[in-house]
Coordinates of C-alpha atoms and ligand atoms in Angstrom, one line a residue:
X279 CA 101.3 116.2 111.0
X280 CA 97.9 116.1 112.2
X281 CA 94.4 117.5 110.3
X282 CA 92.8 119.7 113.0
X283 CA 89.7 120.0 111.5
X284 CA 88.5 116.5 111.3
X285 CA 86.4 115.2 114.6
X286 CA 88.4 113.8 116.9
X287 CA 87.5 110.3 116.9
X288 CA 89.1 109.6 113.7
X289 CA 92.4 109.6 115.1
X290 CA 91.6 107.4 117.5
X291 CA 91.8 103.6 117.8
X292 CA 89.0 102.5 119.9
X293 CA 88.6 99.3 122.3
X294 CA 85.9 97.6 123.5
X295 CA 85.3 95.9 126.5
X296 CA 82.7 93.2 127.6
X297 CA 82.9 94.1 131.5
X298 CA 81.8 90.7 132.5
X299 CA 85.1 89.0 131.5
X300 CA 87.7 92.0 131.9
X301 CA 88.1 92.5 135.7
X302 CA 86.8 91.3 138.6
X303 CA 87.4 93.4 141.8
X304 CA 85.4 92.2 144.4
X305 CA 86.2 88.5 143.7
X306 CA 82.6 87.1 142.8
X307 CA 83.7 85.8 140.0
X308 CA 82.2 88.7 137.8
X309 CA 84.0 91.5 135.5
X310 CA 83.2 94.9 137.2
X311 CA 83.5 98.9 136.9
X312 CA 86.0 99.0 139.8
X313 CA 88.4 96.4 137.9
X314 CA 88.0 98.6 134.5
X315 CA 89.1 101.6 136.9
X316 CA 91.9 99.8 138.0
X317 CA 92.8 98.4 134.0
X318 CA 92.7 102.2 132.5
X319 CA 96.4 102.1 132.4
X320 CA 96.5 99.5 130.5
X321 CA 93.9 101.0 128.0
X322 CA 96.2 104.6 128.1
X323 CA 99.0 102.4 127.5
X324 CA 98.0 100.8 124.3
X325 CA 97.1 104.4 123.1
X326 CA 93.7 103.8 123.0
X327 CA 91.1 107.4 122.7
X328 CA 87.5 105.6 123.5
X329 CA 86.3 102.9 125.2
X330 CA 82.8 101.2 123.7
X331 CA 81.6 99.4 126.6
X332 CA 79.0 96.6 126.4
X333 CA 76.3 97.3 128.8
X334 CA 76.4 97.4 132.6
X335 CA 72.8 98.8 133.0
X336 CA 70.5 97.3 136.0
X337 CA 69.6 94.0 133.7
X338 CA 68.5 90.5 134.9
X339 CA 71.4 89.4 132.8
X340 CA 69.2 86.9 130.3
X341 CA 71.7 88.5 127.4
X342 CA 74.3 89.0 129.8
X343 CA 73.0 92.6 129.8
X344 CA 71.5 93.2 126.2
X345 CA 68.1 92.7 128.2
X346 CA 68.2 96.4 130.3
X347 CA 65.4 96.8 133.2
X348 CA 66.8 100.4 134.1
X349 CA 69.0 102.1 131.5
X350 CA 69.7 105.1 134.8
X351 CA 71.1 102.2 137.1
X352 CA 74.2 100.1 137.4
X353 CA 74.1 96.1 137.5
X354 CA 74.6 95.1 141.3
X355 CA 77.4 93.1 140.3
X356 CA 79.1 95.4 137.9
X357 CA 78.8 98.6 140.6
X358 CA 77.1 101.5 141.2
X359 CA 76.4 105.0 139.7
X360 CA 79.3 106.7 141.9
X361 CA 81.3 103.8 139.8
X362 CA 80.7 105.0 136.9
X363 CA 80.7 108.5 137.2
X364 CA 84.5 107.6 138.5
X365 CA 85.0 105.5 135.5
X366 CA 84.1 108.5 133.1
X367 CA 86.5 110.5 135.3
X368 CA 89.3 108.6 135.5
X369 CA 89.0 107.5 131.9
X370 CA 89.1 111.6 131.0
X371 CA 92.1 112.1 133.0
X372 CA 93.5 109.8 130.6
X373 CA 92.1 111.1 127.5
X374 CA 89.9 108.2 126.7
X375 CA 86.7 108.6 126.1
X376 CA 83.8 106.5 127.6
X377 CA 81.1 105.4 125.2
X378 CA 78.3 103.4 126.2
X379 CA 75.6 100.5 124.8
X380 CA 72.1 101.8 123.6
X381 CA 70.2 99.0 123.7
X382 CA 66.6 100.8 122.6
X383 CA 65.7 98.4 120.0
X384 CA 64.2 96.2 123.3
X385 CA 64.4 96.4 126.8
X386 CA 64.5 93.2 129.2
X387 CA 60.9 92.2 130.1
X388 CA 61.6 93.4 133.8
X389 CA 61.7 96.7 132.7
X390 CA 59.1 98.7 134.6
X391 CA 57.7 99.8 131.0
X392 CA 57.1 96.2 130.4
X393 CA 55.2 95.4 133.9
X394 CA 53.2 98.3 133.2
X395 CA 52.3 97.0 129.6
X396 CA 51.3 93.8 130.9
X397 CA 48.9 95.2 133.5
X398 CA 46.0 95.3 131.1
X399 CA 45.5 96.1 127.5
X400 CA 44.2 99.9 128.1
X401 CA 47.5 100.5 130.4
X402 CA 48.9 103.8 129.1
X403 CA 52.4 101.9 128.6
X404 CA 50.5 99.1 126.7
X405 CA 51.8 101.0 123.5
X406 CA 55.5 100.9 124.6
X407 CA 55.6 97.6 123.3
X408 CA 54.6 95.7 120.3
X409 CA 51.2 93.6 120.5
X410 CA 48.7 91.8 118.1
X411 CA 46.0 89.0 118.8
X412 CA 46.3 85.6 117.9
X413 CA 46.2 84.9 114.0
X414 CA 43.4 83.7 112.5
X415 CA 43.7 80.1 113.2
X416 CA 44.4 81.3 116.8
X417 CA 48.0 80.7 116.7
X418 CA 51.2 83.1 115.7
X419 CA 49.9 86.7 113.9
X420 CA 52.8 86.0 111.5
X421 CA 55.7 83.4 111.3
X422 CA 58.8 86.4 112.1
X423 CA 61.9 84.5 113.8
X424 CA 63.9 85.7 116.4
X425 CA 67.6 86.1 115.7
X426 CA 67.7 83.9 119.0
X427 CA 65.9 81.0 117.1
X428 CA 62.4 80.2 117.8
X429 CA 59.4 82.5 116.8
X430 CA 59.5 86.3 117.1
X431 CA 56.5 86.2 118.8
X432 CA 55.3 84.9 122.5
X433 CA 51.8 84.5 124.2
X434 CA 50.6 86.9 127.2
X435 CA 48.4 84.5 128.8
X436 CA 46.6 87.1 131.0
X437 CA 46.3 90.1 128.4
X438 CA 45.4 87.6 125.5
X439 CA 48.3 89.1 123.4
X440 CA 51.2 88.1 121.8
X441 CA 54.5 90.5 121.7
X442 CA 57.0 90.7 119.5
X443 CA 61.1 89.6 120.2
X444 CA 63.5 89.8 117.9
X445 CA 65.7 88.3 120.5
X446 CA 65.0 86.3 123.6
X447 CA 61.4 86.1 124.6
X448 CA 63.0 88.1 127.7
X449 CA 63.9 91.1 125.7
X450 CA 60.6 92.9 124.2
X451 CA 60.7 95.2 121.3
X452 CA 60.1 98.5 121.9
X453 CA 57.6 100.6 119.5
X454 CA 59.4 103.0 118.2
X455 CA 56.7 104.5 116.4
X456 CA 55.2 105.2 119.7
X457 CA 56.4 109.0 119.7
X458 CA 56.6 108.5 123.6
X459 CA 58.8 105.8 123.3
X460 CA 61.9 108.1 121.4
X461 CA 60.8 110.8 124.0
X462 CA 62.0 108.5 126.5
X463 CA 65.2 107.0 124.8
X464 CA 66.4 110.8 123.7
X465 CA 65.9 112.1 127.2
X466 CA 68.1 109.0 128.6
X467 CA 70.9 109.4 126.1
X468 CA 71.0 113.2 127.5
X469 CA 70.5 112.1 131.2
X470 CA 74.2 110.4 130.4
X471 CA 75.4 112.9 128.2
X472 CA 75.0 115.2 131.1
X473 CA 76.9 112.4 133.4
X474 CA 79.9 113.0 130.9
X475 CA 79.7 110.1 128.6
X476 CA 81.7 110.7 124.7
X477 CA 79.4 109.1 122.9
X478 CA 76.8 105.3 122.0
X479 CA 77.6 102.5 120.0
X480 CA 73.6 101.4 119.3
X481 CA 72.5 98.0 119.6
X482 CA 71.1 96.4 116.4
X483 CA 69.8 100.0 115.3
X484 CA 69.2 99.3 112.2
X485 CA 65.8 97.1 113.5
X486 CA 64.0 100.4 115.1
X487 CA 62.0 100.9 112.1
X488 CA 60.3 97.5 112.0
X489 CA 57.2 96.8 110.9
X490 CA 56.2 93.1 112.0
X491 CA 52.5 92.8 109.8
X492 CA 54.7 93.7 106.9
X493 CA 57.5 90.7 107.5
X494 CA 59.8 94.0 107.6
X495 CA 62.6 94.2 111.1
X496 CA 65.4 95.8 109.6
X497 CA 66.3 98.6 107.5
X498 CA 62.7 99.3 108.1
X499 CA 61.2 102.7 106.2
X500 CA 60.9 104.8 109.0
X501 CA 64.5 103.9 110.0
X502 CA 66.1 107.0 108.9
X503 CA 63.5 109.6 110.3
X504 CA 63.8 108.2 114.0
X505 CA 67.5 108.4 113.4
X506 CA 67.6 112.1 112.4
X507 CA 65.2 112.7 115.1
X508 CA 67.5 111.5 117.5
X509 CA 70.3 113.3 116.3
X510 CA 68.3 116.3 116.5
X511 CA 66.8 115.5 119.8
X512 CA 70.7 114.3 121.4
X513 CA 73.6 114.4 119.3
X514 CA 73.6 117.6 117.4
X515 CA 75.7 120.7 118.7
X516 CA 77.7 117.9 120.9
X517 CA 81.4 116.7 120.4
X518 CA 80.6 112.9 120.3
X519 CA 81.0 109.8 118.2
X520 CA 78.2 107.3 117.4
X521 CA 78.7 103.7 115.5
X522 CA 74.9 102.1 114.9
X523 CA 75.6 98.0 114.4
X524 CA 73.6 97.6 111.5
X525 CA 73.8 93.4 109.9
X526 CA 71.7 95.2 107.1
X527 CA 74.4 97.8 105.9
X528 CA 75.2 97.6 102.8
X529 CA 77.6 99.7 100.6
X530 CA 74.4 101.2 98.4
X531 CA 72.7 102.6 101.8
X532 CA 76.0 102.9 104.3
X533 CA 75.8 106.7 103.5
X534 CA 72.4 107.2 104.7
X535 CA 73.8 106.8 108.2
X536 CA 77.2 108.2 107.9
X537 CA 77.0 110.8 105.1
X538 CA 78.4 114.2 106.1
X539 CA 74.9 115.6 105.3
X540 CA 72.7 113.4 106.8
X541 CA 73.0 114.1 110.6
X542 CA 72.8 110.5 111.6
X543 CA 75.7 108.6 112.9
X544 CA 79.4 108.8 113.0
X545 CA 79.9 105.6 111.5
X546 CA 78.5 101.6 111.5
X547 CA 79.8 98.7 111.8
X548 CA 78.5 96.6 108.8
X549 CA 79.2 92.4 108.7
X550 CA 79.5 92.0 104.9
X551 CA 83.3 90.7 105.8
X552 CA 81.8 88.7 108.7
X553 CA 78.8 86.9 107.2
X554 CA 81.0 85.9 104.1
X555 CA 82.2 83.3 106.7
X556 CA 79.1 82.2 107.0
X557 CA 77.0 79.5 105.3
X558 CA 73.7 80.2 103.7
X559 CA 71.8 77.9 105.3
X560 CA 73.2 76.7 108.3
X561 CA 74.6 80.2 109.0
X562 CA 77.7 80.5 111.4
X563 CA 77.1 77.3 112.8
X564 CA 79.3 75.3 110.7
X565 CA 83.2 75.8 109.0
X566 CA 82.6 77.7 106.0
X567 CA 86.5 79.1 105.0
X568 CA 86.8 82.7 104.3
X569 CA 89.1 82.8 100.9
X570 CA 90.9 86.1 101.1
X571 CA 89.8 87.5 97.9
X572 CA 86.3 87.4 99.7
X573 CA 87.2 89.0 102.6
X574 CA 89.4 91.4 100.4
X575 CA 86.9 92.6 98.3
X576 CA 85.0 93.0 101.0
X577 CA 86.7 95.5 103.0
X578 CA 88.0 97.2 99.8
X579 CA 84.3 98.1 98.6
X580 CA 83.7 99.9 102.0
X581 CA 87.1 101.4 101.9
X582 CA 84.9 102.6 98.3
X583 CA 82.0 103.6 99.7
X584 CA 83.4 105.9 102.5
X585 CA 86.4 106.6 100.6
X586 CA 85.1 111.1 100.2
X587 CA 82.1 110.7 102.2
X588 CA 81.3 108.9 105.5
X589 CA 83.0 107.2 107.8
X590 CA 84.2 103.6 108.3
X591 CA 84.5 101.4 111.3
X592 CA 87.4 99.0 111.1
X593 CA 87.2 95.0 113.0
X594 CA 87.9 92.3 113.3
X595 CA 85.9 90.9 116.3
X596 CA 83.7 91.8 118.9
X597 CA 81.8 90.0 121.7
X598 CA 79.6 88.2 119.5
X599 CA 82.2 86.8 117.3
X600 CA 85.0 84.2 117.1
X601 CA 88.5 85.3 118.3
X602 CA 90.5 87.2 115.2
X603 CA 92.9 84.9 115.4
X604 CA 91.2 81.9 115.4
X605 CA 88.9 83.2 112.6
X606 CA 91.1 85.0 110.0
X607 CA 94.8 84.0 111.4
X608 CA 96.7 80.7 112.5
X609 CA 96.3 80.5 116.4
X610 CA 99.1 77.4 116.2
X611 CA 101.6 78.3 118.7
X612 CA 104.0 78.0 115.4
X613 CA 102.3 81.2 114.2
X614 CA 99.9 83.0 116.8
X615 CA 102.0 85.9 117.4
X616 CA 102.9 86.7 113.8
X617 CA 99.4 86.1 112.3
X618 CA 98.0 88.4 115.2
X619 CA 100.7 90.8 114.3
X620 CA 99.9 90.7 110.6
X621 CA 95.8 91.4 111.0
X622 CA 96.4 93.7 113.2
X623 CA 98.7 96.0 110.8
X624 CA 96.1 95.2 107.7
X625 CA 92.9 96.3 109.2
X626 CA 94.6 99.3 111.4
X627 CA 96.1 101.0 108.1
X628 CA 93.4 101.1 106.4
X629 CA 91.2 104.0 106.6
X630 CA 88.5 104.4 109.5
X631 CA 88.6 104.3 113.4
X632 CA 90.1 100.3 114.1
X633 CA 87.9 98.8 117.0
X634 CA 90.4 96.1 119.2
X635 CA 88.2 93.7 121.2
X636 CA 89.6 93.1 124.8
X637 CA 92.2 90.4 124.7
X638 CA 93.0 90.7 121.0
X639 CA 96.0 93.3 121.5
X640 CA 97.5 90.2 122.9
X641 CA 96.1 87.5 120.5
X642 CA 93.7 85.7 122.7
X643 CA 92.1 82.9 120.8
X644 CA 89.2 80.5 120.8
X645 CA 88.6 78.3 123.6
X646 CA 87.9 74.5 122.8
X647 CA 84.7 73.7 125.3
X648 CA 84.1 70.0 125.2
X649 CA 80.6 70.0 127.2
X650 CA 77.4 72.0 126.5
X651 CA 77.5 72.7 130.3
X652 CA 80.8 74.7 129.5
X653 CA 79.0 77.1 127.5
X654 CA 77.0 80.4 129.0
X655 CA 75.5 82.2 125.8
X656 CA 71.3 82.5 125.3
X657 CA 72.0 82.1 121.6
X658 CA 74.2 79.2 122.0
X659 CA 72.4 77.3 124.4
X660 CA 69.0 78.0 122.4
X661 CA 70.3 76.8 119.0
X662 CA 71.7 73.8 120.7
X663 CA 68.1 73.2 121.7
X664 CA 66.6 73.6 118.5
X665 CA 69.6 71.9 116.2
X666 CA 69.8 68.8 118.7
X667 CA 66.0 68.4 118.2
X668 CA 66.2 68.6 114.6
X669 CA 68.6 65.5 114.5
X670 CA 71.9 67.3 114.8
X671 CA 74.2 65.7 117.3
X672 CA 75.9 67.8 120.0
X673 CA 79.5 67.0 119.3
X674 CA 78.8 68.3 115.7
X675 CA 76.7 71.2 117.7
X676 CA 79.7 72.2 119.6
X677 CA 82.4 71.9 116.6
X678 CA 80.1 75.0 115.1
X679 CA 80.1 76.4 118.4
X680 CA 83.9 76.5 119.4
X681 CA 84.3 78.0 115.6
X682 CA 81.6 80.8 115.5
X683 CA 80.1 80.8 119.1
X684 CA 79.8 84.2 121.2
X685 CA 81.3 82.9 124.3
X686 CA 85.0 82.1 122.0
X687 CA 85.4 86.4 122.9
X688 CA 83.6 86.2 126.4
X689 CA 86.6 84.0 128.4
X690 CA 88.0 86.1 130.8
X691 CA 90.8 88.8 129.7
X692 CA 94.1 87.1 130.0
X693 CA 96.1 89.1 132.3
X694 CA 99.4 87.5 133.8
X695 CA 100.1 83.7 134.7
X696 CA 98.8 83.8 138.1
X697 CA 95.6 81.7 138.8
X698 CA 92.4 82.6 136.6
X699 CA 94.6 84.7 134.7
X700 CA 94.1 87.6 137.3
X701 CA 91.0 87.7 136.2
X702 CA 89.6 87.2 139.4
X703 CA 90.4 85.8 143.2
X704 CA 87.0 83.7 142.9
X705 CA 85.5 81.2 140.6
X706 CA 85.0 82.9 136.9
X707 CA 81.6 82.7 135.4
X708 CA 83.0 80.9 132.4
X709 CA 86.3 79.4 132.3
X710 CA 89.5 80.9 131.8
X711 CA 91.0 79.0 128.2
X712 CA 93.5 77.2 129.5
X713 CA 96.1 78.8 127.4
X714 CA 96.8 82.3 129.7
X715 CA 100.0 80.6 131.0
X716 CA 101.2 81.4 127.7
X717 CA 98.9 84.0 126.6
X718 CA 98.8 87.0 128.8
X719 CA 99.4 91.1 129.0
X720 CA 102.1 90.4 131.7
X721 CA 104.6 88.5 129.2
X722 CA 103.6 90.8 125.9
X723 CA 104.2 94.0 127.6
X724 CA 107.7 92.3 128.5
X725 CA 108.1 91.7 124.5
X726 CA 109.1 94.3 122.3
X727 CA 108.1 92.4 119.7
X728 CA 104.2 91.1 120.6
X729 CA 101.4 91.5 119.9
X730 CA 100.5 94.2 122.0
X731 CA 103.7 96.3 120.9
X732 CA 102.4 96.0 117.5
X733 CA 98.8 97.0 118.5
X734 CA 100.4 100.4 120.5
X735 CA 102.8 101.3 117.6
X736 CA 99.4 101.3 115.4
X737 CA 97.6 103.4 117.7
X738 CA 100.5 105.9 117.8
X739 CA 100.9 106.2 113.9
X740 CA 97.0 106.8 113.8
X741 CA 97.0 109.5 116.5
X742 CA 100.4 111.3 115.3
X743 CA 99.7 110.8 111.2
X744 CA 97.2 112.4 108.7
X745 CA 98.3 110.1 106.3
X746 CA 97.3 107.1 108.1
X747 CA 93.9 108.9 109.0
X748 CA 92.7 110.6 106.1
X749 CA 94.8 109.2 103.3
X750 CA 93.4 107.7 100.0
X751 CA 93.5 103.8 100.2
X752 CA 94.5 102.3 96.9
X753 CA 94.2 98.3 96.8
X754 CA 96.3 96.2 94.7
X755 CA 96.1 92.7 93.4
X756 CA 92.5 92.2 94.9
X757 CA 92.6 88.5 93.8
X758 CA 96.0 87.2 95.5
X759 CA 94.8 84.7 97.5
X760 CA 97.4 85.4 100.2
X761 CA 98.8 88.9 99.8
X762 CA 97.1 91.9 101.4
X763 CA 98.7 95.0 99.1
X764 CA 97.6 98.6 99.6
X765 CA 99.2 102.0 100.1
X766 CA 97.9 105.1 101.6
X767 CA 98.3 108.3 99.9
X768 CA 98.3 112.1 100.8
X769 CA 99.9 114.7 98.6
X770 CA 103.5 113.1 97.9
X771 CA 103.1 110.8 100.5
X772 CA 102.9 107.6 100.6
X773 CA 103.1 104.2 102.7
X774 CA 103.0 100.9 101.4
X775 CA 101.0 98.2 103.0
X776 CA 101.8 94.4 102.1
X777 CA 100.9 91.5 104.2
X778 CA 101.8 87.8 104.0
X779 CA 97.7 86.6 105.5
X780 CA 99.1 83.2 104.7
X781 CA 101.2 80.2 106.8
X782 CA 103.2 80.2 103.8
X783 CA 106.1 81.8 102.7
X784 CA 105.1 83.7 99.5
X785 CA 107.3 85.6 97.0
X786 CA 105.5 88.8 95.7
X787 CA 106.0 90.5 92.7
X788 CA 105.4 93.7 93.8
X789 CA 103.4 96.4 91.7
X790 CA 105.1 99.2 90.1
X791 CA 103.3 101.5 92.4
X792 CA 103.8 99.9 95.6
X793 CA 107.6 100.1 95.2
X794 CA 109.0 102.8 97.6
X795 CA 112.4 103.6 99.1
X796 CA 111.6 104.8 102.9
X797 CA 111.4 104.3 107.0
X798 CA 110.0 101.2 108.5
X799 CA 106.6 102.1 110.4
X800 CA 107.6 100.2 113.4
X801 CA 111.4 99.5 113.5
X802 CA 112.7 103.1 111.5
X803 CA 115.2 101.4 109.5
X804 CA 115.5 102.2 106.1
X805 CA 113.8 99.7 103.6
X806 CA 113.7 99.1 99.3
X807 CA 110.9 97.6 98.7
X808 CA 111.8 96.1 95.6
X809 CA 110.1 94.4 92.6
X810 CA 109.7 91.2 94.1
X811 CA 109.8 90.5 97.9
X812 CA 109.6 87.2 99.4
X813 CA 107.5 87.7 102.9
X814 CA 108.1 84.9 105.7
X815 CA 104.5 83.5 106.7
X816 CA 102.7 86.3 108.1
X817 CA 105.4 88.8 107.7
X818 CA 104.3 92.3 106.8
X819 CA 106.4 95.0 105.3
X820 CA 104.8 99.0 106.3
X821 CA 107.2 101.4 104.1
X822 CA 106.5 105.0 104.3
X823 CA 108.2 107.8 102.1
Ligands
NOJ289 C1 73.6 92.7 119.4 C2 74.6 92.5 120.5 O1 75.9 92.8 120.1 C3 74.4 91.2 121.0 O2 75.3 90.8 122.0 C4 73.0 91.1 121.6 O3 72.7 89.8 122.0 C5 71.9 91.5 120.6 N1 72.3 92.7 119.9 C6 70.6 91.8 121.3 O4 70.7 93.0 122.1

C-alpha cells in the first residue's frame, strides 16, 4: 500500500555518487559522466529513485570540485554538457532522478566573478565577494578559521584587501547579502531546472548568512530569509527534493528548514550522530569510540524532531566521511558482510529518505595508506601541514587519517576482480584499496545473501510500503549498549526492528511490545519473535504483522 499524497521523494532511497571514483570511461584515470551512463543499471538495479551527485561543474579541482569556476559548464575530464543532458535522460528513463551540488556558499577563485573582483576595488563584481582592510595592527581583520585549517582570511596583494574562505584560500566566499549575488545563484538553479535536473543537495548552506565582523559563519541571522527567497525565486510550484548540509542543525532549529510551513528545504542532513565520534579538541583526527547509546540517542531525537513535522535524511556516510563499515561496523573479514548487513537494515527502517554512498551497498571499507604521498584530500594534506608543525608525528597523523580521513570514501568504486577494480583501463588518481579482489559488485550481485541483496530488498520495502515510509518510529531500550530495538507503526500495523550492532552474540529480552507473530522482511518465512531472542553477532530480525 502506498500514500499517494506524500512527495515522491519519500519513498525513495537515494545514492550518492562522488564521480571522480565511480567510473572511468575514457581511461585517464578519472571517474566520468559517460561511466555513470554506462553504471545506471546498476543504480536501477538496487532500486534506487535519485542520484545526489557531487559536483562535476568546470572547477580547477583544488576541492576535487567544491571550488566551481563555471556552475553552466562540465569539468573537461568529467564530460561535456551533451553528457549530462544524456545523464538526466537516461537516468529518467529509469525513474531515477538526477540531483545535483549547489556549491553557492563559495565559488573557486577562477571563477570569472572572482577575476573581476580582483580587478580593482571599484569593480562592479568587487561586492560579489567578501572584503575588509587589514586590522588595526595591519594584520588579520579578525582571527575566523577556515574549516580547512589556517585563517579564514587571505591577503590581495594588488587590491590591498583581504577575503574571506571558510575553506581553501582557493575557494572565496560569496556575499550573499549582495542582492545580485542570489540573483545570480536563483537564475542558475533555473538554468538546470530547465535542463531537467529533480532537484540540489546545497553545499554547507547553512554558512550563507555569515557575518565575518561578528565572528558569526553559520546559522547566521539572515540565514532563513535568503533561504525562503530562494525557494520563492526556484523551488516553489516545482516537483523537486532539496537536502541543505547544515553541521549546525540542531533538533531545536531542524524545523526551520524542513517544516511543512516554512517553504525552505525538503530535508538536511545534520552530523549530531557523526561529530559524537569526534573529539572535542582534536576533532576527527584521532580514535574517539562511538558507544551506541550515543549514537542511539542520537538518531532517536531526530527521529523526534521530525516525527509529525519535517523531514529526515537518513546516513551513514558520504564523501567526506569514513567508510560505514569501518566506522560503526566490524570490517574484519570474520564479520564485514553481516555488520554491513545489519547498518544497513537499522538506518533504512527508520523513518526518512536513507542516503547509500557509492560502494557501501557492497560494504567497501577504509583503506590503510601508509605514506602521506598516498593521500589526495586539501583538508587532509593541510592539517598534516599544520599538525606535523605543531609537534605531531606523521605516523600518528595518518592513524587519524585512515580512521576519519575524506579520501577512506574517495578509492575508486569496487566493481569486479579485474585490474583497478574496473574502475578504470588507466592509472587511478588514488589507489584502488587493495581489498576489491574480495570486495566487489561482480561477486555480491552473484550472492543472494550480500550486502547488496540486503541494500535492494530495503529499497523495495521503502518504495512498495507506507509503513516503512510514514510509520511512527517507537525506540526501545535506548541504553542497550548493543541492541538496536524499534518498531514501526501504522494503524494495526506493525514491524519490529532489532539489531545485534555488536561482534558479540547477545541474548535479548525482548520488550512486551516488540513481540510479534509475522513474515520475515527479507526471507517471508514465518517468525515468533519471542520474549527473549538470542541474535548471532550482527544478526537482525525485521518481523512485520
Ligand atoms: C562540504 C562538502 O561536502 C565538502 O566535500 C567540501 O570540501 C566543502 N563543503 C566545501 O565545499
Amino acid at each position: 500500500m502506498t500514500d499517494q499524497t506524500a512527495p515522491w521523494w519519500t519513498a525513495a532511497t537515494a545514492y550518492q555518487i562522488y564521480p571522480r571514483s565511480f567510473q572511468d570511461s575514457n581511461g585517464d584515470g578519472i571517474g566520468d559522466i559517460p561511466g555513470i551512463i554506462s553504471r545506471l543499471n546498476h543504480l536501477s538495479d538496487l532500486g534506487v529513485g535519485f542520484v545526489w551527485l557531487s559536483p562535476v561543474f568546470a572547477s580547477p579541482m583544488a576541492d576535487n570540485g567544491y571550488d566551481i569556476s563555471d556552475y553552466r559548464d562540465i569539468a573537461p575530464e568529467f564530460g561535456t554538457l551533451d553528457d549530462m543532458d544524456r545523464l538526466i535522460a537516461e537516468a529518467k528513463g529509469r525513474n531515477i532522478g538526477i540531483v545535483m551540488d549547489l556549491v553557492v556558499n563559495h565559488t573557486s577563485d577562477e571563477h570569472a566573478w572572482f577575476h573581476a573582483a580582483c580587478e580593482s576595488r571599484d569593480n562592479p563584481m568587487r561586492d560579489f565577494y567578501i572584503w575588509r582592510d587589514p586590522g588595526p595592527d595591519g594584520g588579520l581583520p579578525n582571527d575566523i578559521q577556515s574549516n580547512f585549517g589556517g585563517p579564514a582570511w587571505t591577503f590581495h596583494e594588488p587590491t590591498g584587501q583581504y577575503y574571506f574562505h571558510l575553506f581553501d584560500p582557493k575557494q572565496p566566499d560569496l556575499n550573499w547579502e549582495n542582492p545580485r549575488v542570489r540573483a545570480e545563484v536563483y537564475a542558475m538553479m533555473n538554468w538546470w531546472f530547465d535542463r531537467g535536473v529533480a532537484g540540489f543537495r546545497m553545499d554547507v548552506i547553512d554558512l550563507i548568512g555569515k557575518e565575518p565582523d561578528r565572528g558569526i559563519t553559520a546559522d547566521g541571522p539572515k540565514l532563513h530569509d535568503y533561504l525562503q527567497e530562494m525557494h520563492q525565486e526556484t523551488l516553489a510550484h516545482r516537483d523537486v527534493v532539496t537536502v541543505g548540509e547544515c553541521w549546525s542543525a540542531t533538533p531545536e532549529n531542524a524545523l526551520l528548514y524542513c517544516g511543512r510551513d516554512r517553504n525552505e528545504l525538503s530535508m538536511v542532513f545534520q552530523f549530531s550522530h557523526v561529530m559524537a565520534g569526534w573529539d572535542e579538541t582534536l576533532g576527527k583526527w584521532t580514535r574517539k569510540p562511538v558507544a551506541l547509546p550515543v549514537l542511539k540517542h542520537s538518531l532517536a531525537r531526530w527521529q523526534e524532531v521530525c516525527a509529525e513535522d519535517g523531514w529526515n535524511s537518513l546516513f551513514w556516510g558520504n564523501h567526506d566521511l569514513p567508510r560505514a563499515v569501518s566506522k560503526y561496523g566490524d570490517d574484519s573479514p570474520e564479520h564485514r558482510v553481516d555488520s554491513a548487513r545489519c547498518l544497513a537494515t537499522a538506518l533504512h527502517l527508520m523513518k526518512g529518505t536513507p542516503y547509500i554512498y557509492q560502494g557501501e551497498e557492497i560494504g567497501m571499507t577504509n583503506v590503510v595508506f601508509e605514506r602521506i604521498d598516498q593521500f589526495r584530500d586539501v583538508e587532509t594534506l593541510n592539517f598534516h601541514r599544520i599538525q606535523t608543525a605543531q609537534g605531531l608525528s606523521t605516523e600518528d597523523f595518518l592513524a587519524g587519517a585512515n580512521l576519519n580521513g575524506r579520501d577512506n570514501a574517495r578509492t575508486p568504486m569496487q566493481w569486479s576482480d579485474a585490474e583497478h577494480a574496473g574502475f578504470t583501463t588507466g592509472t587511478p588518481w588514488i589507489e584502488v584499496n587493495p581489498n576489491y579482489r574480495q570486495i566487489n559488485v561482480a561477486s555480491d550481485r552473484a550472492s543472494q545473501d550480500s550486502v547488496m541483496a540486503r541494500y535492494k530488498a530495503l529499497a523495495t520495502l521503502r518504495r512498495n510500503d507506507d509503513l516503512i515510509r510514514i510509520g511512527d518510529f517507537v525506540p526501545f531500550d535506548l541504553d542497550h549498549p548493543q541492541i538496536m530495538a524499534y518498531a514501526r507503526r501504522l494503524g494495526s500495523q506493525q514491524i519490529t526492528v532489532i539489531c545485534n550492532l555488536s561482534s558479540q552474540s547477545v541474548t535479548y529480552d525482548v520488550p512486551q511490545d516488540l513481540r510479534l507473530s509475522g513474515v520475515c522482511a527479507f526471507t517471508g518465512r514465518i517468525i515468533d519473535v519471542a520474549s527473549q531472542e538470542t541474535l548471532a553477532p550482527w544478526e537482525d530480525i525485521v518481523v512485520t504483522g
